[in-house]
Coordinates of C-alpha atoms in Angstrom, one line a residue:
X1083 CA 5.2 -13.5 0.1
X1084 CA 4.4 -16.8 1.1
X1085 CA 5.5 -19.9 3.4
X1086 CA 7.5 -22.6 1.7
X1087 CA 7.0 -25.3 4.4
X1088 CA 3.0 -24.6 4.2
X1089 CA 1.1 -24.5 1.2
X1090 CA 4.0 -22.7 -0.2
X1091 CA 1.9 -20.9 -2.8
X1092 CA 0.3 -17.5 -1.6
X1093 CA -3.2 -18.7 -2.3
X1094 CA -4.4 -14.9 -1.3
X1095 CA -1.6 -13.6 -4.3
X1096 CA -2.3 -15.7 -7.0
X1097 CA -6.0 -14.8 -7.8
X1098 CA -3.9 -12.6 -10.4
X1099 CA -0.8 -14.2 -12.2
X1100 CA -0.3 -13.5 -15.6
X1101 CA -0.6 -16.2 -18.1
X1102 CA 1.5 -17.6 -21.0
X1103 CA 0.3 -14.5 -23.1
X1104 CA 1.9 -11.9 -20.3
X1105 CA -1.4 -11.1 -20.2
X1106 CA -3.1 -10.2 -16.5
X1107 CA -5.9 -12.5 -15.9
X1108 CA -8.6 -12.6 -13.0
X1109 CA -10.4 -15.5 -11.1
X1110 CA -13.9 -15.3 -12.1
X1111 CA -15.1 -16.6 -9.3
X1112 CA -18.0 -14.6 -7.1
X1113 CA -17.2 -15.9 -3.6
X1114 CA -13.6 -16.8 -1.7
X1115 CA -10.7 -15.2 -1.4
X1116 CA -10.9 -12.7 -5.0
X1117 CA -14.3 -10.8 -3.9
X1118 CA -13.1 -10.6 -0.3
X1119 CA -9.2 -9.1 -1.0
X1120 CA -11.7 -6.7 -3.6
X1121 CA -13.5 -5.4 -0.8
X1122 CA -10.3 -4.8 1.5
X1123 CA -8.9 -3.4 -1.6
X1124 CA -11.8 -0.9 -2.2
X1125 CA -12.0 -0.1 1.7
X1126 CA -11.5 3.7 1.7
X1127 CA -9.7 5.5 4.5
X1128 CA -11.9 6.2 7.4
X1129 CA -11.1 8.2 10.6
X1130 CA -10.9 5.6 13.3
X1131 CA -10.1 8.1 15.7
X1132 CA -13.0 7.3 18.5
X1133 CA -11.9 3.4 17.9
X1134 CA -8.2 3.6 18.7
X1135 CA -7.4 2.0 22.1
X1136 CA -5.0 3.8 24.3
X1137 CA -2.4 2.4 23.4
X1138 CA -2.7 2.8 19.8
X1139 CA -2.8 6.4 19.9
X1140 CA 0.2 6.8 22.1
X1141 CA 2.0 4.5 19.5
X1142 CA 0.8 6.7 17.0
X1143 CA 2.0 9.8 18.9
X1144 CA 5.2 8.7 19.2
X1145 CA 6.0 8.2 15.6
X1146 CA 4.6 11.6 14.7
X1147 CA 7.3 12.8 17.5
X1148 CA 10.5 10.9 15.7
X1149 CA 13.4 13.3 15.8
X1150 CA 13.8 14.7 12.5
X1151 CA 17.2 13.6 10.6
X1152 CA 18.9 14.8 8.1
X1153 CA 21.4 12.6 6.0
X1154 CA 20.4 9.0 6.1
X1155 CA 17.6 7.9 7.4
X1156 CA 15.5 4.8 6.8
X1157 CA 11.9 3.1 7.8
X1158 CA 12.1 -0.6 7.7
X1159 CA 8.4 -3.2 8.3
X1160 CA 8.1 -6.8 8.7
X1161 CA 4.7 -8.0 8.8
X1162 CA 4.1 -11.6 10.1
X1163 CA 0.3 -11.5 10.4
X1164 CA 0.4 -13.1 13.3
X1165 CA -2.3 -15.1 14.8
X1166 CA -4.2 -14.5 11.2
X1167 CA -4.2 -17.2 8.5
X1168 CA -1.7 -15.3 6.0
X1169 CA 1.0 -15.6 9.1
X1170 CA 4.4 -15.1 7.4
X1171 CA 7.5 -16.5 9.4
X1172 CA 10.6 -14.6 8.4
X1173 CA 9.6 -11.4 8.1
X1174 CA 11.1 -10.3 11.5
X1175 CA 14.2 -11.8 10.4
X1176 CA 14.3 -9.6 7.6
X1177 CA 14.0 -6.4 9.0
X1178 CA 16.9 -7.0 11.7
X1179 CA 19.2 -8.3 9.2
X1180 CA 18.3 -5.3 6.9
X1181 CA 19.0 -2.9 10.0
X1182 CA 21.9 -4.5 10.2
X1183 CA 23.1 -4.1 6.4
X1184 CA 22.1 -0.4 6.7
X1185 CA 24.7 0.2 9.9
X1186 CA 27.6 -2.1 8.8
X1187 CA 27.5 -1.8 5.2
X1188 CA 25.9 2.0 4.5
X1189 CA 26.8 3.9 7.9
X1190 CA 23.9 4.4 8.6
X1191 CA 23.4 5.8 11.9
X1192 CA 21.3 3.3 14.1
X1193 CA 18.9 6.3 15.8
X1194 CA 18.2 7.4 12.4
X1195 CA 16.4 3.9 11.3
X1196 CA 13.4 2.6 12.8
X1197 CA 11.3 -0.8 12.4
X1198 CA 7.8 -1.5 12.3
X1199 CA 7.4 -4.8 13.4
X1200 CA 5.3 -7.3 15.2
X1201 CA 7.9 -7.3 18.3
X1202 CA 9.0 -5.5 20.9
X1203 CA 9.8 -2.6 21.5
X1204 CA 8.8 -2.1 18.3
X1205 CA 5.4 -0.3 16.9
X1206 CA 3.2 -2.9 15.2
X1207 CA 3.1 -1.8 11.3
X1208 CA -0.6 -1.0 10.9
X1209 CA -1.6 1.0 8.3
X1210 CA -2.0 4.4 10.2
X1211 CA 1.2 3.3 12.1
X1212 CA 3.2 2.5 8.3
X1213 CA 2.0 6.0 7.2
X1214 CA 3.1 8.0 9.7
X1215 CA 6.5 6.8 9.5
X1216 CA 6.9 7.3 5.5
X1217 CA 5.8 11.1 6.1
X1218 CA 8.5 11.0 8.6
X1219 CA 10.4 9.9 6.2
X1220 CA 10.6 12.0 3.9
X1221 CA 9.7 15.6 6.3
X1222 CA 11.9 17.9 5.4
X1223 CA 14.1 16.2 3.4
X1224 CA 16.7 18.4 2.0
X1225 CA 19.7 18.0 -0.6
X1226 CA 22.4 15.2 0.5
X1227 CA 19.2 13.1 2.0
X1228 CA 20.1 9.4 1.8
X1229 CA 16.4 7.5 2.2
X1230 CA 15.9 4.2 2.7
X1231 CA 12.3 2.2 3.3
X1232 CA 12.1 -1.2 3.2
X1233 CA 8.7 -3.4 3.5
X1234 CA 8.8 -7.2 3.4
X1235 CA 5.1 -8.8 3.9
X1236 CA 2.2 -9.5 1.4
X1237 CA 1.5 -7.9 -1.8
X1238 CA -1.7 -7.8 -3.7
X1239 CA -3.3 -5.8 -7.1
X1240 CA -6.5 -5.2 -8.5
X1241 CA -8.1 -4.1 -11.5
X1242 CA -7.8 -0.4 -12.2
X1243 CA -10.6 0.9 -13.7
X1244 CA -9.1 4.9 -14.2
X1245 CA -6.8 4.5 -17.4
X1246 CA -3.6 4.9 -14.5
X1247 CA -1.7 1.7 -14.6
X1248 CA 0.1 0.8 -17.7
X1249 CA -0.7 -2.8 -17.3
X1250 CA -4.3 -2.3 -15.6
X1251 CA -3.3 -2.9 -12.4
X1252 CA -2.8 -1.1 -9.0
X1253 CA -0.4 -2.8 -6.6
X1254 CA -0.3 -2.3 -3.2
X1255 CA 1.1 -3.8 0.0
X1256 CA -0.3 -5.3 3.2
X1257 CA -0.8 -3.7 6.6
X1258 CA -1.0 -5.9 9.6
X1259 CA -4.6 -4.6 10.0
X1260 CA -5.5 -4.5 6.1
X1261 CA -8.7 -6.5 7.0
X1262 CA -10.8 -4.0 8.7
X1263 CA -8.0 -0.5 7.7
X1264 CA -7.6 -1.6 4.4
X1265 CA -4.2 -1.8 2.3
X1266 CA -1.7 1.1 1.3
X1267 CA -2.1 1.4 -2.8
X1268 CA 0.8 2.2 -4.8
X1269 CA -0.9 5.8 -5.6
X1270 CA -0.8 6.7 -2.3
X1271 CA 2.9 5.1 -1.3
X1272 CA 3.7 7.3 -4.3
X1273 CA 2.3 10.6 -3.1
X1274 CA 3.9 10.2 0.4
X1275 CA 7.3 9.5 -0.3
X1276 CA 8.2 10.1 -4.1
X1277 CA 6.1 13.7 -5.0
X1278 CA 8.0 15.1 -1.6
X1279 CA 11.9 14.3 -3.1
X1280 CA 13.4 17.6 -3.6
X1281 CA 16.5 18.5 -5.6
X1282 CA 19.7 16.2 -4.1
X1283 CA 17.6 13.5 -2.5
X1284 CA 17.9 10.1 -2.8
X1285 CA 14.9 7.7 -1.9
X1286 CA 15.5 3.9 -2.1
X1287 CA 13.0 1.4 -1.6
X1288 CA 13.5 -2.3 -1.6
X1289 CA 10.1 -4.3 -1.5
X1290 CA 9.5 -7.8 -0.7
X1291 CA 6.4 -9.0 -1.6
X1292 CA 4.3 -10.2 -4.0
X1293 CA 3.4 -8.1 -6.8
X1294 CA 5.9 -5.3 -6.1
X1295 CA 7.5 -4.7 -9.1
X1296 CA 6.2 -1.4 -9.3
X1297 CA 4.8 -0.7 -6.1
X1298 CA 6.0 3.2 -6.2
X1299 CA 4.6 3.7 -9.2
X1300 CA 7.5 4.9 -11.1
X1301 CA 7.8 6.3 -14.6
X1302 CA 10.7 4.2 -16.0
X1303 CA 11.2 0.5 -15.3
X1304 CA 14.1 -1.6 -16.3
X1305 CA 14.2 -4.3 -18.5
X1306 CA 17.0 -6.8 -17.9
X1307 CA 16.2 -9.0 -21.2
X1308 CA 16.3 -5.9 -23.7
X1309 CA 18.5 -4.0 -21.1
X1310 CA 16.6 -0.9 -21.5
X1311 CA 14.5 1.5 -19.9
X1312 CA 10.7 0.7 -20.2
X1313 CA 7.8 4.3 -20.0
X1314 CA 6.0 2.8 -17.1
X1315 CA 4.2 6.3 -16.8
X1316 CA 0.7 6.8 -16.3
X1317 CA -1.6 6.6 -19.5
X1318 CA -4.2 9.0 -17.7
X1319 CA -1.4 11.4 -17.8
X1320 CA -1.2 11.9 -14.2
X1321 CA 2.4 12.8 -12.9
X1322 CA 4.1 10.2 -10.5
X1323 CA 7.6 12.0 -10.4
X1324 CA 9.3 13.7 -8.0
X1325 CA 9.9 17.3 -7.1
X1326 CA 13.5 16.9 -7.9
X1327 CA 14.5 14.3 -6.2
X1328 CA 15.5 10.5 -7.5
X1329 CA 13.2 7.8 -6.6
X1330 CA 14.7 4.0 -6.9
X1331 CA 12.8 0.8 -6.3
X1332 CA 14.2 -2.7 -6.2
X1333 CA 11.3 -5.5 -5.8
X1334 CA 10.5 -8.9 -5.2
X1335 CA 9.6 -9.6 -8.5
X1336 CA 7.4 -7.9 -11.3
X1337 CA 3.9 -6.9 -10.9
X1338 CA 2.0 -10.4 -12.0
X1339 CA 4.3 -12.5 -10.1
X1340 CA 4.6 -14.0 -6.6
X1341 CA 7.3 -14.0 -4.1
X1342 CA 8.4 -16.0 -1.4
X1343 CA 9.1 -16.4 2.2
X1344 CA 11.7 -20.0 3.0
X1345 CA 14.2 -21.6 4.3
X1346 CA 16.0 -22.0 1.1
X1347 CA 19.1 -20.3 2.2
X1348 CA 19.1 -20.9 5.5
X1349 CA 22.1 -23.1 6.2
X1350 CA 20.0 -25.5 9.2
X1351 CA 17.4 -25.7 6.2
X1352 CA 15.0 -24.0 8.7
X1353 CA 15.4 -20.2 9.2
X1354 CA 12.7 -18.8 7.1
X1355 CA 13.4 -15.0 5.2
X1356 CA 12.2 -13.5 2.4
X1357 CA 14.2 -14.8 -0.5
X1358 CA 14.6 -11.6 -2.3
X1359 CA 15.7 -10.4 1.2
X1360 CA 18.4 -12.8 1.2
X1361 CA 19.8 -12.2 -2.5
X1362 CA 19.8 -8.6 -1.8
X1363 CA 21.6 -8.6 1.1
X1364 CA 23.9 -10.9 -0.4
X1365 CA 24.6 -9.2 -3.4
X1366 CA 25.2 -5.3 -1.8
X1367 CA 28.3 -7.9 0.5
X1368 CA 30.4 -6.6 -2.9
X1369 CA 31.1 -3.1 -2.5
X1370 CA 31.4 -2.4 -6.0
X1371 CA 28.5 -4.2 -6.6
X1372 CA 26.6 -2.0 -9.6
X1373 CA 22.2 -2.0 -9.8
X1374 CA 22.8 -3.7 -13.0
X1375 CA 25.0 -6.6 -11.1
X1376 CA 22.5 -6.4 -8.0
X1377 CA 19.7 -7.9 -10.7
X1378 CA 22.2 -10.5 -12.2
X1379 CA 23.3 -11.9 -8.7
X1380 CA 19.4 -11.5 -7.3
X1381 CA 18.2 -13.5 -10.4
X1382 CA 21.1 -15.9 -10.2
X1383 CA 20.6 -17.1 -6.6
X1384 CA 17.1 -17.3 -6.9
X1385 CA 17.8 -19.3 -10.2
X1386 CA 20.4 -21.7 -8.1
X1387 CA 18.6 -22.2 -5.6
X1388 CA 15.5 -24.0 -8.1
X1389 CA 18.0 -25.7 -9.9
X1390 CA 18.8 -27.5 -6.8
X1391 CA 15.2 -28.7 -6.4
X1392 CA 13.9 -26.7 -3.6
X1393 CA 9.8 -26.3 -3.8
X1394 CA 9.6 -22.7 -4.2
X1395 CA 6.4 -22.4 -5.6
X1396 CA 5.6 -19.0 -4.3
X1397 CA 8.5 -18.3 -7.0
X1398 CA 8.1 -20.7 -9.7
X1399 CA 4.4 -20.1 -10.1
X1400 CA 3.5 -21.4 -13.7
X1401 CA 6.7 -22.1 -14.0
X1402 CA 7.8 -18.5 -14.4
X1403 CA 10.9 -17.2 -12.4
X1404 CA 11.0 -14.3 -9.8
X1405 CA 12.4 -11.9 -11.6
X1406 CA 13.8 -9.1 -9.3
X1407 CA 12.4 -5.6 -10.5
X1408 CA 14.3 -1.8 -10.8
X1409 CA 12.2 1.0 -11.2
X1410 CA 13.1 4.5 -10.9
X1411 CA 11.6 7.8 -10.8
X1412 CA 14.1 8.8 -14.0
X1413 CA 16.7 6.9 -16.5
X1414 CA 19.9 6.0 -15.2
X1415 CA 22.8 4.1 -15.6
X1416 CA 22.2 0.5 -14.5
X1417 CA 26.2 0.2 -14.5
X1418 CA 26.7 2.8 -12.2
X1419 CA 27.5 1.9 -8.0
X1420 CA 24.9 0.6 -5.8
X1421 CA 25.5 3.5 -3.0
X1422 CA 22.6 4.2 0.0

């Protein structure tokens, strides 16, 4: 995402934006901000063990001790980057409103969601920290599960270079730390908390970033100009599904665009949230609302609120519209209930 009031555009996201030809394009630059998001990109995971303060690993500890629940359970992060130059500045707004939206509107019990935040009393979301809690997650899921996570920070892709990605690109989504931990990449956000879904569970993940749209890397995405079910599955043949389960994703925007974090909606002009936030929360207010109606009001909003002349670049990039993504583990029927 990016800020609205500075810069507005996400000058670390847009090194790939697709052009008039849909087709994904690179700066070909050899220094700045493309080789350096490469390297973080390409960081593999390390132990960092021996480096983790004291306080670290009793953070750690304690997620890996989160009472097991069965029913609905949900892992929400905000990232703000704080103190870093990628600083976000509604992100914590986000993921209270969204706990919020889980207790009032979906029952969900409030012991059985837990933040990762830059905040207290919260655990900062750093990449070991954001693992942890989607194995929780999903551990020992079992038929009637109701599985919510929820991630609103910065997005970024690169090139992949082993035949997986449909469109050539891995996506993947920012840690606090990312800079010296490295990111989380869709293939790995896939085999922690899609592969696991047995028969009966539900997993819904709503992603607010910038190239999110298919983050979980999940075999069927929707397509709300042809209204039809796009094969998003991998040409290398690798298998992204579930073991029985039903995976559902509903992003920022799709994988080549940009997303944004502004004031837009705020009524004192000056609140900032993620706007996909904001239209989703807004939308699931109707109780019949259906996934197909979720897009349609996302999209309209988000359309509104450019037609009244607000500078959301980090939405309009190139003059193309955030176009909220769905993306599920198998075809479904866009017109049936949005239930958690």
């Amino acid at each position: 995402m990016s800020s609205v009031t500075d810069h507005i555009c996400c000058s670390d996201c847009q090194q790939f934006v697709s052009d008039d030809k849909e087709q994904a394009r690179s700066v070909s630059d050899t220094k700045g901000p493309r080789v350096f998001f490469e390297n973080m990109f390409h960081r593999r995971n390390v132990s960092y063990t021996n480096v983790l303060s004291s306080y670290d690993k009793s953070t750690l500890e304690s997620i890996r001790n989160w009472e097991p629940v069965n029913g609905k359970r949900a892992v929400l992060c905000g990232v703000m980057y704080d103190k870093q130059k990628y600083k976000l500045k509604g992100t914590n707004y986000d993921v209270i409103n969204m706990r919020e939206l889980l207790i009032s509107r979906f029952r969900f019990p409030s012991s059985s969601i837990h933040i990762l935040a830059e905040m207290e009393p919260h655990p900062h979301p750093t990449k070991r920290n954001i693992q942890e809690a989607l194995r929780w997650l999903v551990k020992d899921n079992q038929a009637g599960d109701s599985l919510v996570f929820y991630f609103s920070g910065h997005g970024l892709r690169k090139r992949d270079f082993f035949y997986d990605e449909v469109d050539g690109f891995n996506e993947a989504i920012c840690p606090v730390d990312f800079i010296s931990a490295g990111m989380i990449v869709d293939n790995d956000i896939n085999d922690t908390i899609v592969r696991p879904l047995k028969n009966g569970v539900k997993l819904h993940a709503v992603v607010d970033a910038c190239h999110s749209g298919t983050i979980l890397d999940l075999q069927d995405v929707y397509s709300t100009k042809k209204n039809v079910w796009l094969d998003n599955r991998s040409p290398s043949g690798a298998y992204k599904g579930t073991s029985g389960g039903h995976a559902i994703s509903v992003s920022a925007c799709e994988d080549n665009q940009l997303a944004a974090d502004t004031s837009a909606f705020s009524e004192s002009g000056k609140q900032m949230e993620g706007a996909m936030t904001y239209t989703f929360r807004k939308a699931v207010e109707n109780p019949n609302v259906t996934y197909a109606g979720l897009l349609a009001s996302m999209h309209k909003d988000i359309l509104a609120a450019k037609e009244k002349g607000f500078s959301l670049r980090g939405l309009f990039h190139l003059e193309r519209l955030q176009e909220p993504q769905l993306s599920s583990s198998k075809v479904f029927d866009v017109n049936e209930p949005f239930v958690l």
